[in-house]
Amino acid sequence: MIIVLKPNIAKSAEAAVIKGIRALGYQPHIMRGVARTVIGAIGDEITHKSLETLASTFPQAVESVLPIQKRYKLVSREAHPSNSTVKVGKHVIGGKKFHVMAGPCSVESEKQLLTTAVAVAKAGATMLRGGAFKPRTSPYEFQGLGEKGLKLLAKARQETGLPVITELLSENQAELVAEYSDILQIGARNAQNFQLLIAAAKTGRPVLLKRGLSMRIEEWLLAGEYVLANENPNLMFCERGIRTFETYTRNTLDLSTIPIIKKEAHSPIVIDPSQGAGRADLVVAMCKGAAAMGADALLIEVHPNPAEAWSDGAQQLTLDNFAKLMKELKPFIKAAGRE
Ligand code: PEP
Ligand code: MN
């Protein structure tokens, strides 16, 4: 930690702070500037964690206490300078190959899911998405098919060979959902449900962590820390738009998270333009932008008949539009140095 002292304080006040730092179990390193002094406090921040109190113990002398280490120690690129990759079946996310996870918002029926799965596989998607447990804003909206939906996802995986990603809503369903899926999705509404993150991590399945609706990037990174701290290295971040003053789009898809996550963390970054824009007509452009900016994968909603979808109809691509998008994406993937 760095302790910044107020300018021109008395020597005795400075000495009191230094004594206070030692009393807390840290070694002070004093750096004197022209007007003010800055003290580096070296010690074990994980077990002590008490230096913040200096600002209230010595209000006349201490201006601020600043961390020099990242709070997200395991997620930080400082801890792991090279990119981490996540193995899903025969696929590797975060490596040279760009991945597209596609499928309906919700699993509705065998026909709907299998038609979509076969079509997205043919168009070049490498993973199948589909919600069996749905986090709906209203309790009167379709809540998902539950375990029946999981069974349909497993069937679709068997028929197409596509690994499956589906949302885990509740801690007590962690084992059940993990049994049927290859990646556990933690939704935006649960992104800071820490007990759920721990339960997801403990299944050992890869975890795709969406960004919460009003979550700061640091909070998101710290939520990811829960996965790594629970001995599951297979973490992916997924930007899906945040809530802003804008109403033209459902959310504001923050593509700046691509270079930011790449800089701060070593885990892959996935972009979900479907929840991000909330409008099918904007999804294609956002996908191209995300691919060109260096995202590792996309998570895209696709439905055989979006007008009749049981959830998120306005943002789901038709099978034809998805196939067209996959073709149009190619130069953008190449431009980012990926395959
Ligand atoms: C979804 O992927 O369908 C979904 C509910 O996502 P989010 O948690 O980002 O809203
Ligand atoms: Mn959705």
mmCIF file of N, CA and C in Angstrom, residues 98-187:
data_model
loop_
_atom_site.group_PDB
_atom_site.id
_atom_site.type_symbol
_atom_site.label_atom_id
_atom_site.label_comp_id
_atom_site.label_asym_id
_atom_site.label_seq_id
_atom_site.Cartn_x
_atom_site.Cartn_y
_atom_site.Cartn_z
ATOM 1 N N PHE A 98 -11.103 -18.527 -33.392
ATOM 2 C CA PHE A 98 -12.226 -17.717 -32.931
ATOM 3 C C PHE A 98 -13.452 -18.626 -32.834
ATOM 4 N N HIS A 99 -14.198 -18.508 -31.739
ATOM 5 C CA HIS A 99 -15.355 -19.397 -31.554
ATOM 6 C C HIS A 99 -16.673 -18.650 -31.577
ATOM 7 N N VAL A 100 -17.683 -19.330 -32.091
ATOM 8 C CA VAL A 100 -19.036 -18.773 -32.063
ATOM 9 C C VAL A 100 -19.950 -19.770 -31.356
ATOM 10 N N MET A 101 -20.562 -19.305 -30.270
ATOM 11 C CA MET A 101 -21.550 -20.108 -29.536
ATOM 12 C C MET A 101 -22.901 -19.553 -29.958
ATOM 13 N N ALA A 102 -23.751 -20.410 -30.501
ATOM 14 C CA ALA A 102 -25.014 -19.896 -31.022
ATOM 15 C C ALA A 102 -26.146 -20.849 -30.706
ATOM 16 N N GLY A 103 -27.348 -20.276 -30.629
ATOM 17 C CA GLY A 103 -28.527 -21.085 -30.342
ATOM 18 C C GLY A 103 -29.605 -20.196 -29.774
ATOM 19 N N PRO A 104 -30.736 -20.796 -29.446
ATOM 20 C CA PRO A 104 -31.857 -19.968 -28.992
ATOM 21 C C PRO A 104 -31.633 -19.376 -27.603
ATOM 22 N N CYS A 105 -32.352 -18.301 -27.331
ATOM 23 C CA CYS A 105 -32.346 -17.742 -25.975
ATOM 24 C C CYS A 105 -32.802 -18.843 -25.027
ATOM 25 N N SER A 106 -33.997 -19.383 -25.269
ATOM 26 C CA SER A 106 -34.533 -20.468 -24.425
ATOM 27 C C SER A 106 -34.716 -21.735 -25.245
ATOM 28 N N VAL A 107 -34.492 -22.864 -24.602
ATOM 29 C CA VAL A 107 -34.878 -24.144 -25.201
ATOM 30 C C VAL A 107 -36.406 -24.225 -25.072
ATOM 31 N N GLU A 108 -37.082 -24.412 -26.214
ATOM 32 C CA GLU A 108 -38.560 -24.428 -26.194
ATOM 33 C C GLU A 108 -39.120 -25.813 -26.496
ATOM 34 N N SER A 109 -38.533 -26.476 -27.473
ATOM 35 C CA SER A 109 -39.022 -27.813 -27.849
ATOM 36 C C SER A 109 -37.891 -28.546 -28.561
ATOM 37 N N GLU A 110 -38.077 -29.853 -28.718
ATOM 38 C CA GLU A 110 -37.054 -30.655 -29.395
ATOM 39 C C GLU A 110 -36.863 -30.149 -30.821
ATOM 40 N N LYS A 111 -37.979 -29.887 -31.484
ATOM 41 C CA LYS A 111 -37.894 -29.473 -32.884
ATOM 42 C C LYS A 111 -37.163 -28.127 -32.996
ATOM 43 N N GLN A 112 -37.571 -27.178 -32.167
ATOM 44 C CA GLN A 112 -36.943 -25.840 -32.210
ATOM 45 C C GLN A 112 -35.444 -25.934 -31.952
ATOM 46 N N LEU A 113 -35.056 -26.718 -30.932
ATOM 47 C CA LEU A 113 -33.641 -26.781 -30.562
ATOM 48 C C LEU A 113 -32.826 -27.521 -31.613
ATOM 49 N N LEU A 114 -33.343 -28.669 -32.046
ATOM 50 C CA LEU A 114 -32.556 -29.456 -33.003
ATOM 51 C C LEU A 114 -32.441 -28.766 -34.351
ATOM 52 N N THR A 115 -33.526 -28.135 -34.791
ATOM 53 C CA THR A 115 -33.455 -27.390 -36.056
ATOM 54 C C THR A 115 -32.373 -26.312 -35.954
ATOM 55 N N THR A 116 -32.366 -25.605 -34.824
ATOM 56 C CA THR A 116 -31.386 -24.526 -34.640
ATOM 57 C C THR A 116 -29.970 -25.098 -34.547
ATOM 58 N N ALA A 117 -29.825 -26.164 -33.751
ATOM 59 C CA ALA A 117 -28.489 -26.733 -33.533
ATOM 60 C C ALA A 117 -27.874 -27.211 -34.847
ATOM 61 N N VAL A 118 -28.674 -27.909 -35.648
ATOM 62 C CA VAL A 118 -28.163 -28.429 -36.929
ATOM 63 C C VAL A 118 -27.775 -27.251 -37.835
ATOM 64 N N ALA A 119 -28.627 -26.230 -37.860
ATOM 65 C CA ALA A 119 -28.356 -25.082 -38.745
ATOM 66 C C ALA A 119 -27.125 -24.290 -38.303
ATOM 67 N N VAL A 120 -26.983 -24.056 -36.996
ATOM 68 C CA VAL A 120 -25.818 -23.254 -36.567
ATOM 69 C C VAL A 120 -24.523 -24.050 -36.744
ATOM 70 N N ALA A 121 -24.607 -25.373 -36.547
ATOM 71 C CA ALA A 121 -23.409 -26.206 -36.757
ATOM 72 C C ALA A 121 -22.992 -26.145 -38.219
ATOM 73 N N LYS A 122 -23.974 -26.231 -39.094
ATOM 74 C CA LYS A 122 -23.688 -26.200 -40.538
ATOM 75 C C LYS A 122 -23.076 -24.852 -40.925
ATOM 76 N N ALA A 123 -23.527 -23.797 -40.296
ATOM 77 C CA ALA A 123 -23.025 -22.461 -40.629
ATOM 78 C C ALA A 123 -21.642 -22.183 -40.033
ATOM 79 N N GLY A 124 -21.185 -23.058 -39.126
ATOM 80 C CA GLY A 124 -19.830 -22.887 -38.598
ATOM 81 C C GLY A 124 -19.741 -22.568 -37.114
ATOM 82 N N ALA A 125 -20.868 -22.565 -36.401
ATOM 83 C CA ALA A 125 -20.790 -22.367 -34.947
ATOM 84 C C ALA A 125 -20.072 -23.564 -34.343
ATOM 85 N N THR A 126 -19.329 -23.321 -33.249
ATOM 86 C CA THR A 126 -18.585 -24.424 -32.634
ATOM 87 C C THR A 126 -19.219 -24.870 -31.317
ATOM 88 N N MET A 127 -20.182 -24.092 -30.811
ATOM 89 C CA MET A 127 -20.867 -24.464 -29.565
ATOM 90 C C MET A 127 -22.328 -24.068 -29.642
ATOM 91 N N LEU A 128 -23.141 -24.791 -28.860
ATOM 92 C CA LEU A 128 -24.578 -24.548 -28.853
ATOM 93 C C LEU A 128 -24.993 -23.879 -27.546
ATOM 94 N N ARG A 129 -25.711 -22.753 -27.652
ATOM 95 C CA ARG A 129 -26.255 -22.126 -26.454
ATOM 96 C C ARG A 129 -27.755 -22.428 -26.363
ATOM 97 N N GLY A 130 -28.305 -22.283 -25.168
ATOM 98 C CA GLY A 130 -29.739 -22.465 -24.982
ATOM 99 C C GLY A 130 -30.039 -22.466 -23.499
ATOM 100 N N GLY A 131 -31.009 -21.654 -23.096
ATOM 101 C CA GLY A 131 -31.345 -21.560 -21.679
ATOM 102 C C GLY A 131 -32.427 -22.564 -21.307
ATOM 103 N N ALA A 132 -32.155 -23.361 -20.267
ATOM 104 C CA ALA A 132 -33.160 -24.291 -19.743
ATOM 105 C C ALA A 132 -33.791 -23.696 -18.481
ATOM 106 N N PHE A 133 -32.978 -22.994 -17.702
ATOM 107 C CA PHE A 133 -33.472 -22.251 -16.536
ATOM 108 C C PHE A 133 -33.305 -20.781 -16.884
ATOM 109 N N LYS A 134 -34.403 -20.047 -17.015
ATOM 110 C CA LYS A 134 -34.336 -18.670 -17.503
ATOM 111 C C LYS A 134 -34.563 -17.647 -16.383
ATOM 112 N N PRO A 135 -33.697 -16.654 -16.288
ATOM 113 C CA PRO A 135 -33.874 -15.601 -15.286
ATOM 114 C C PRO A 135 -34.776 -14.501 -15.854
ATOM 115 N N ARG A 136 -36.070 -14.585 -15.647
ATOM 116 C CA ARG A 136 -36.978 -13.622 -16.264
ATOM 117 C C ARG A 136 -37.339 -12.496 -15.304
ATOM 118 N N THR A 137 -37.457 -11.299 -15.858
ATOM 119 C CA THR A 137 -37.757 -10.131 -15.035
ATOM 120 C C THR A 137 -39.120 -10.295 -14.351
ATOM 121 N N SER A 138 -40.083 -10.856 -15.073
ATOM 122 C CA SER A 138 -41.417 -11.054 -14.494
ATOM 123 C C SER A 138 -41.644 -12.531 -14.182
ATOM 124 N N PRO A 139 -42.255 -12.810 -13.036
ATOM 125 C CA PRO A 139 -42.519 -14.225 -12.708
ATOM 126 C C PRO A 139 -43.586 -14.849 -13.605
ATOM 127 N N TYR A 140 -44.277 -14.021 -14.395
ATOM 128 C CA TYR A 140 -45.347 -14.561 -15.273
ATOM 129 C C TYR A 140 -44.813 -14.933 -16.646
ATOM 130 N N GLU A 141 -43.534 -14.607 -16.913
ATOM 131 C CA GLU A 141 -42.944 -14.960 -18.212
ATOM 132 C C GLU A 141 -42.371 -16.379 -18.160
ATOM 133 N N PHE A 142 -42.163 -16.938 -19.346
ATOM 134 C CA PHE A 142 -41.640 -18.313 -19.481
ATOM 135 C C PHE A 142 -40.335 -18.480 -18.683
ATOM 136 N N GLN A 143 -40.337 -19.444 -17.800
ATOM 137 C CA GLN A 143 -39.193 -19.620 -16.892
ATOM 138 C C GLN A 143 -38.199 -20.691 -17.384
ATOM 139 N N GLY A 144 -38.476 -21.262 -18.540
ATOM 140 C CA GLY A 144 -37.577 -22.293 -19.062
ATOM 141 C C GLY A 144 -38.148 -23.681 -18.808
ATOM 142 N N LEU A 145 -37.664 -24.654 -19.598
ATOM 143 C CA LEU A 145 -38.180 -26.028 -19.480
ATOM 144 C C LEU A 145 -37.518 -26.798 -18.340
ATOM 145 N N GLY A 146 -36.511 -26.184 -17.712
ATOM 146 C CA GLY A 146 -35.842 -26.862 -16.599
ATOM 147 C C GLY A 146 -35.096 -28.099 -17.062
ATOM 148 N N GLU A 147 -35.184 -29.178 -16.264
ATOM 149 C CA GLU A 147 -34.398 -30.390 -16.570
ATOM 150 C C GLU A 147 -34.734 -30.960 -17.953
ATOM 151 N N LYS A 148 -35.985 -30.808 -18.361
ATOM 152 C CA LYS A 148 -36.365 -31.294 -19.695
ATOM 153 C C LYS A 148 -35.538 -30.551 -20.766
ATOM 154 N N GLY A 149 -35.340 -29.264 -20.546
ATOM 155 C CA GLY A 149 -34.524 -28.461 -21.462
ATOM 156 C C GLY A 149 -33.074 -28.942 -21.474
ATOM 157 N N LEU A 150 -32.566 -29.300 -20.297
ATOM 158 C CA LEU A 150 -31.183 -29.811 -20.217
ATOM 159 C C LEU A 150 -31.057 -31.101 -21.019
ATOM 160 N N LYS A 151 -32.085 -31.944 -20.916
ATOM 161 C CA LYS A 151 -32.046 -33.226 -21.636
ATOM 162 C C LYS A 151 -32.071 -32.992 -23.149
ATOM 163 N N LEU A 152 -32.841 -31.991 -23.561
ATOM 164 C CA LEU A 152 -32.880 -31.672 -24.999
ATOM 165 C C LEU A 152 -31.523 -31.137 -25.461
ATOM 166 N N LEU A 153 -30.878 -30.345 -24.621
ATOM 167 C CA LEU A 153 -29.544 -29.834 -24.978
ATOM 168 C C LEU A 153 -28.562 -31.000 -25.138
ATOM 169 N N ALA A 154 -28.653 -31.964 -24.224
ATOM 170 C CA ALA A 154 -27.752 -33.124 -24.319
ATOM 171 C C ALA A 154 -28.023 -33.907 -25.606
ATOM 172 N N LYS A 155 -29.291 -33.977 -25.968
ATOM 173 C CA LYS A 155 -29.653 -34.684 -27.205
ATOM 174 C C LYS A 155 -29.091 -33.929 -28.424
ATOM 175 N N ALA A 156 -29.219 -32.612 -28.395
ATOM 176 C CA ALA A 156 -28.706 -31.796 -29.507
ATOM 177 C C ALA A 156 -27.183 -31.924 -29.615
ATOM 178 N N ARG A 157 -26.529 -32.013 -28.455
ATOM 179 C CA ARG A 157 -25.068 -32.200 -28.471
ATOM 180 C C ARG A 157 -24.722 -33.527 -29.113
ATOM 181 N N GLN A 158 -25.497 -34.550 -28.767
ATOM 182 C CA GLN A 158 -25.244 -35.882 -29.325
ATOM 183 C C GLN A 158 -25.431 -35.879 -30.843
ATOM 184 N N GLU A 159 -26.448 -35.176 -31.305
ATOM 185 C CA GLU A 159 -26.747 -35.182 -32.759
ATOM 186 C C GLU A 159 -25.782 -34.335 -33.566
ATOM 187 N N THR A 160 -25.275 -33.251 -32.974
ATOM 188 C CA THR A 160 -24.450 -32.314 -33.748
ATOM 189 C C THR A 160 -22.969 -32.344 -33.366
ATOM 190 N N GLY A 161 -22.672 -32.871 -32.198
ATOM 191 C CA GLY A 161 -21.288 -32.833 -31.705
ATOM 192 C C GLY A 161 -20.922 -31.492 -31.079
ATOM 193 N N LEU A 162 -21.866 -30.551 -31.030
ATOM 194 C CA LEU A 162 -21.549 -29.233 -30.456
ATOM 195 C C LEU A 162 -21.581 -29.296 -28.930
ATOM 196 N N PRO A 163 -20.528 -28.826 -28.258
ATOM 197 C CA PRO A 163 -20.617 -28.693 -26.801
ATOM 198 C C PRO A 163 -21.697 -27.668 -26.448
ATOM 199 N N VAL A 164 -22.218 -27.790 -25.234
ATOM 200 C CA VAL A 164 -23.383 -27.005 -24.834
ATOM 201 C C VAL A 164 -23.033 -26.003 -23.731
ATOM 202 N N ILE A 165 -23.552 -24.790 -23.890
ATOM 203 C CA ILE A 165 -23.457 -23.795 -22.812
ATOM 204 C C ILE A 165 -24.873 -23.433 -22.370
ATOM 205 N N THR A 166 -25.099 -23.477 -21.052
ATOM 206 C CA THR A 166 -26.429 -23.146 -20.537
ATOM 207 C C THR A 166 -26.296 -22.483 -19.173
ATOM 208 N N GLU A 167 -27.324 -21.739 -18.804
ATOM 209 C CA GLU A 167 -27.229 -20.924 -17.581
ATOM 210 C C GLU A 167 -27.513 -21.724 -16.308
ATOM 211 N N LEU A 168 -26.691 -21.432 -15.293
ATOM 212 C CA LEU A 168 -26.914 -21.967 -13.952
ATOM 213 C C LEU A 168 -27.526 -20.843 -13.114
ATOM 214 N N LEU A 169 -28.729 -21.093 -12.610
ATOM 215 C CA LEU A 169 -29.444 -20.036 -11.871
ATOM 216 C C LEU A 169 -29.320 -20.180 -10.372
ATOM 217 N N SER A 170 -29.131 -21.399 -9.922
ATOM 218 C CA SER A 170 -29.241 -21.613 -8.490
ATOM 219 C C SER A 170 -28.180 -22.594 -8.002
ATOM 220 N N GLU A 171 -27.627 -22.280 -6.830
ATOM 221 C CA GLU A 171 -26.578 -23.117 -6.232
ATOM 222 C C GLU A 171 -26.977 -24.586 -6.147
ATOM 223 N N ASN A 172 -28.242 -24.827 -5.754
ATOM 224 C CA ASN A 172 -28.604 -26.231 -5.545
ATOM 225 C C ASN A 172 -28.860 -26.996 -6.847
ATOM 226 N N GLN A 173 -28.709 -26.300 -7.987
ATOM 227 C CA GLN A 173 -28.811 -27.020 -9.256
ATOM 228 C C GLN A 173 -27.442 -27.170 -9.935
ATOM 229 N N ALA A 174 -26.387 -26.807 -9.218
ATOM 230 C CA ALA A 174 -25.056 -26.798 -9.853
ATOM 231 C C ALA A 174 -24.677 -28.170 -10.405
ATOM 232 N N GLU A 175 -24.888 -29.212 -9.602
ATOM 233 C CA GLU A 175 -24.493 -30.554 -10.057
ATOM 234 C C GLU A 175 -25.341 -30.991 -11.249
ATOM 235 N N LEU A 176 -26.650 -30.717 -11.149
ATOM 236 C CA LEU A 176 -27.580 -31.106 -12.220
ATOM 237 C C LEU A 176 -27.206 -30.432 -13.538
ATOM 238 N N VAL A 177 -27.025 -29.114 -13.511
ATOM 239 C CA VAL A 177 -26.740 -28.374 -14.754
ATOM 240 C C VAL A 177 -25.365 -28.781 -15.291
ATOM 241 N N ALA A 178 -24.415 -28.988 -14.376
ATOM 242 C CA ALA A 178 -23.060 -29.368 -14.805
ATOM 243 C C ALA A 178 -23.059 -30.736 -15.496
ATOM 244 N N GLU A 179 -23.958 -31.599 -15.044
ATOM 245 C CA GLU A 179 -24.024 -32.949 -15.614
ATOM 246 C C GLU A 179 -24.382 -32.899 -17.109
ATOM 247 N N TYR A 180 -25.223 -31.941 -17.480
ATOM 248 C CA TYR A 180 -25.717 -31.873 -18.856
ATOM 249 C C TYR A 180 -24.957 -30.898 -19.746
ATOM 250 N N SER A 181 -24.112 -30.041 -19.145
ATOM 251 C CA SER A 181 -23.541 -28.973 -19.981
ATOM 252 C C SER A 181 -22.018 -28.989 -19.976
ATOM 253 N N ASP A 182 -21.455 -28.327 -20.975
ATOM 254 C CA ASP A 182 -19.996 -28.262 -21.100
ATOM 255 C C ASP A 182 -19.452 -26.951 -20.563
ATOM 256 N N ILE A 183 -20.287 -25.904 -20.578
ATOM 257 C CA ILE A 183 -19.905 -24.599 -19.992
ATOM 258 C C ILE A 183 -21.095 -24.129 -19.158
ATOM 259 N N LEU A 184 -20.814 -23.641 -17.960
ATOM 260 C CA LEU A 184 -21.876 -23.054 -17.138
ATOM 261 C C LEU A 184 -21.888 -21.558 -17.361
ATOM 262 N N GLN A 185 -23.053 -21.033 -17.723
ATOM 263 C CA GLN A 185 -23.205 -19.588 -17.903
ATOM 264 C C GLN A 185 -23.738 -19.001 -16.594
ATOM 265 N N ILE A 186 -23.039 -17.977 -16.102
ATOM 266 C CA ILE A 186 -23.569 -17.223 -14.957
ATOM 267 C C ILE A 186 -24.132 -15.937 -15.544
ATOM 268 N N GLY A 187 -25.421 -15.741 -15.378
ATOM 269 C CA GLY A 187 -26.110 -14.626 -16.028
ATOM 270 C C GLY A 187 -25.827 -13.280 -15.380
#
